Amino acid sequence: MNKVLNKIKVKLKSYDYKLLDKYVEEIIKTAFKFGSKISGPISLPTKISKYTVLKGPFVDKKSREQFEIRIHKRLIYILDVNKQLADVLAKIEVSGGVEISIKTV
């Protein structure tokens, strides 16, 4: 096998943690299939954004609703990466709710 890269960092973000864990599992299985070692998945802190909205601007000025958005993150390091695995990781199809970024370290 041609050793091209030493380490790849894969970072995933999503609003839905179940969907996120599904793609993490898929990436890990793919890496094991090509004989690479894995460090992770590491759960990064969840970012919580809270929003307060007025229910009615005139009569019900004091009544408000609160909403929050949670962004879940996972980090995977793949060690001893060959060129074939790098090509497969670059072509991974993810659904609309998941963001994936792949960087060489």
mmCIF file of C-alpha atoms in Angstrom:
data_model
loop_
_atom_site.group_PDB
_atom_site.id
_atom_site.type_symbol
_atom_site.label_atom_id
_atom_site.label_comp_id
_atom_site.label_asym_id
_atom_site.label_seq_id
_atom_site.Cartn_x
_atom_site.Cartn_y
_atom_site.Cartn_z
ATOM 1 C CA MET A 1 0.000 0.000 0.000
ATOM 2 C CA ASN A 2 1.118 3.517 -0.746
ATOM 3 C CA LYS A 3 1.336 5.563 2.425
ATOM 4 C CA VAL A 4 0.480 9.113 1.382
ATOM 5 C CA LEU A 5 -0.774 10.846 4.512
ATOM 6 C CA ASN A 6 -0.008 10.327 8.184
ATOM 7 C CA LYS A 7 -3.222 11.537 9.758
ATOM 8 C CA ILE A 8 -6.656 12.827 8.696
ATOM 9 C CA LYS A 9 -8.979 14.817 10.963
ATOM 10 C CA VAL A 10 -12.707 14.342 10.269
ATOM 11 C CA LYS A 11 -15.078 16.757 12.002
ATOM 12 C CA LEU A 12 -18.851 16.267 11.840
ATOM 13 C CA LYS A 13 -21.630 18.666 12.921
ATOM 14 C CA SER A 14 -25.371 18.120 13.053
ATOM 15 C CA TYR A 15 -28.584 19.160 14.797
ATOM 16 C CA ASP A 16 -29.595 15.484 15.180
ATOM 17 C CA TYR A 17 -27.184 13.370 17.246
ATOM 18 C CA LYS A 18 -28.644 10.049 16.027
ATOM 19 C CA LEU A 19 -27.968 10.927 12.397
ATOM 20 C CA LEU A 20 -24.498 12.131 13.366
ATOM 21 C CA ASP A 21 -23.651 8.862 15.130
ATOM 22 C CA LYS A 22 -24.799 6.900 12.065
ATOM 23 C CA TYR A 23 -22.278 8.684 9.835
ATOM 24 C CA VAL A 24 -19.514 8.381 12.455
ATOM 25 C CA GLU A 25 -20.069 4.624 12.490
ATOM 26 C CA GLU A 26 -19.971 4.514 8.677
ATOM 27 C CA ILE A 27 -16.646 6.405 8.564
ATOM 28 C CA ILE A 28 -15.113 4.119 11.198
ATOM 29 C CA LYS A 29 -16.180 0.959 9.317
ATOM 30 C CA THR A 30 -14.715 2.376 6.090
ATOM 31 C CA ALA A 31 -11.397 3.179 7.780
ATOM 32 C CA PHE A 32 -11.152 -0.302 9.317
ATOM 33 C CA LYS A 33 -11.900 -1.838 5.917
ATOM 34 C CA PHE A 34 -8.779 -0.125 4.515
ATOM 35 C CA GLY A 35 -6.627 -1.152 7.507
ATOM 36 C CA SER A 36 -6.263 2.248 9.182
ATOM 37 C CA LYS A 37 -6.239 2.947 12.890
ATOM 38 C CA ILE A 38 -8.846 5.185 14.525
ATOM 39 C CA SER A 39 -8.631 7.641 17.393
ATOM 40 C CA GLY A 40 -12.118 8.615 18.493
ATOM 41 C CA PRO A 41 -14.929 9.394 17.992
ATOM 42 C CA ILE A 42 -14.501 12.276 20.395
ATOM 43 C CA SER A 43 -17.672 14.099 21.459
ATOM 44 C CA LEU A 44 -17.025 17.830 21.391
ATOM 45 C CA PRO A 45 -19.127 20.216 23.512
ATOM 46 C CA THR A 46 -22.645 20.816 22.235
ATOM 47 C CA LYS A 47 -23.285 24.415 21.206
ATOM 48 C CA ILE A 48 -26.660 25.630 22.478
ATOM 49 C CA SER A 49 -28.215 28.788 21.014
ATOM 50 C CA LYS A 50 -31.278 30.101 22.865
ATOM 51 C CA TYR A 51 -33.788 32.551 21.408
ATOM 52 C CA THR A 52 -36.583 34.421 23.203
ATOM 53 C CA VAL A 53 -39.524 35.608 21.104
ATOM 54 C CA LEU A 54 -42.533 37.753 22.058
ATOM 55 C CA LYS A 55 -45.850 35.933 21.652
ATOM 56 C CA GLY A 56 -47.772 39.101 20.864
ATOM 57 C CA PRO A 57 -46.275 42.564 20.414
ATOM 58 C CA PHE A 58 -49.173 44.604 21.849
ATOM 59 C CA VAL A 59 -51.524 42.946 24.338
ATOM 60 C CA ASP A 60 -49.314 40.108 25.585
ATOM 61 C CA LYS A 61 -46.088 42.085 25.863
ATOM 62 C CA LYS A 62 -44.849 40.119 28.886
ATOM 63 C CA SER A 63 -45.587 36.625 27.550
ATOM 64 C CA ARG A 64 -42.678 35.112 25.691
ATOM 65 C CA GLU A 65 -41.629 31.821 24.140
ATOM 66 C CA GLN A 66 -38.138 30.365 24.275
ATOM 67 C CA PHE A 67 -36.523 28.184 21.631
ATOM 68 C CA GLU A 68 -33.123 26.549 21.457
ATOM 69 C CA ILE A 69 -30.948 24.990 18.782
ATOM 70 C CA ARG A 70 -28.366 22.368 19.709
ATOM 71 C CA ILE A 71 -25.392 21.672 17.437
ATOM 72 C CA HIS A 72 -23.721 18.326 18.192
ATOM 73 C CA LYS A 73 -20.100 17.737 17.105
ATOM 74 C CA ARG A 74 -17.860 14.687 16.745
ATOM 75 C CA LEU A 75 -14.154 14.446 15.932
ATOM 76 C CA ILE A 76 -12.346 11.420 14.464
ATOM 77 C CA TYR A 77 -8.625 11.035 13.774
ATOM 78 C CA ILE A 78 -7.699 8.412 11.185
ATOM 79 C CA LEU A 79 -4.068 7.274 11.349
ATOM 80 C CA ASP A 80 -1.951 5.562 8.643
ATOM 81 C CA VAL A 81 -4.115 6.699 5.745
ATOM 82 C CA ASN A 82 -3.464 5.467 2.211
ATOM 83 C CA LYS A 83 -4.533 7.140 -1.024
ATOM 84 C CA GLN A 84 -7.522 4.833 -1.604
ATOM 85 C CA LEU A 85 -9.052 5.646 1.784
ATOM 86 C CA ALA A 86 -8.535 9.380 1.243
ATOM 87 C CA ASP A 87 -10.426 9.140 -2.072
ATOM 88 C CA VAL A 88 -13.299 7.205 -0.484
ATOM 89 C CA LEU A 89 -13.600 9.680 2.413
ATOM 90 C CA ALA A 90 -13.677 12.612 -0.013
ATOM 91 C CA LYS A 91 -16.624 11.045 -1.862
ATOM 92 C CA ILE A 92 -18.784 10.179 1.170
ATOM 93 C CA GLU A 93 -22.417 11.189 0.639
ATOM 94 C CA VAL A 94 -24.022 12.769 3.716
ATOM 95 C CA SER A 95 -27.614 13.886 4.148
ATOM 96 C CA GLY A 96 -28.705 17.511 4.392
ATOM 97 C CA GLY A 97 -28.579 17.616 8.186
ATOM 98 C CA VAL A 98 -24.891 16.744 8.575
ATOM 99 C CA GLU A 99 -21.821 18.860 7.821
ATOM 100 C CA ILE A 100 -18.503 17.081 7.351
ATOM 101 C CA SER A 101 -15.033 18.593 7.057
ATOM 102 C CA ILE A 102 -11.924 16.547 6.274
ATOM 103 C CA LYS A 103 -8.410 17.926 6.819
ATOM 104 C CA THR A 104 -4.935 16.459 6.720
ATOM 105 C CA VAL A 105 -2.882 16.991 9.852
#
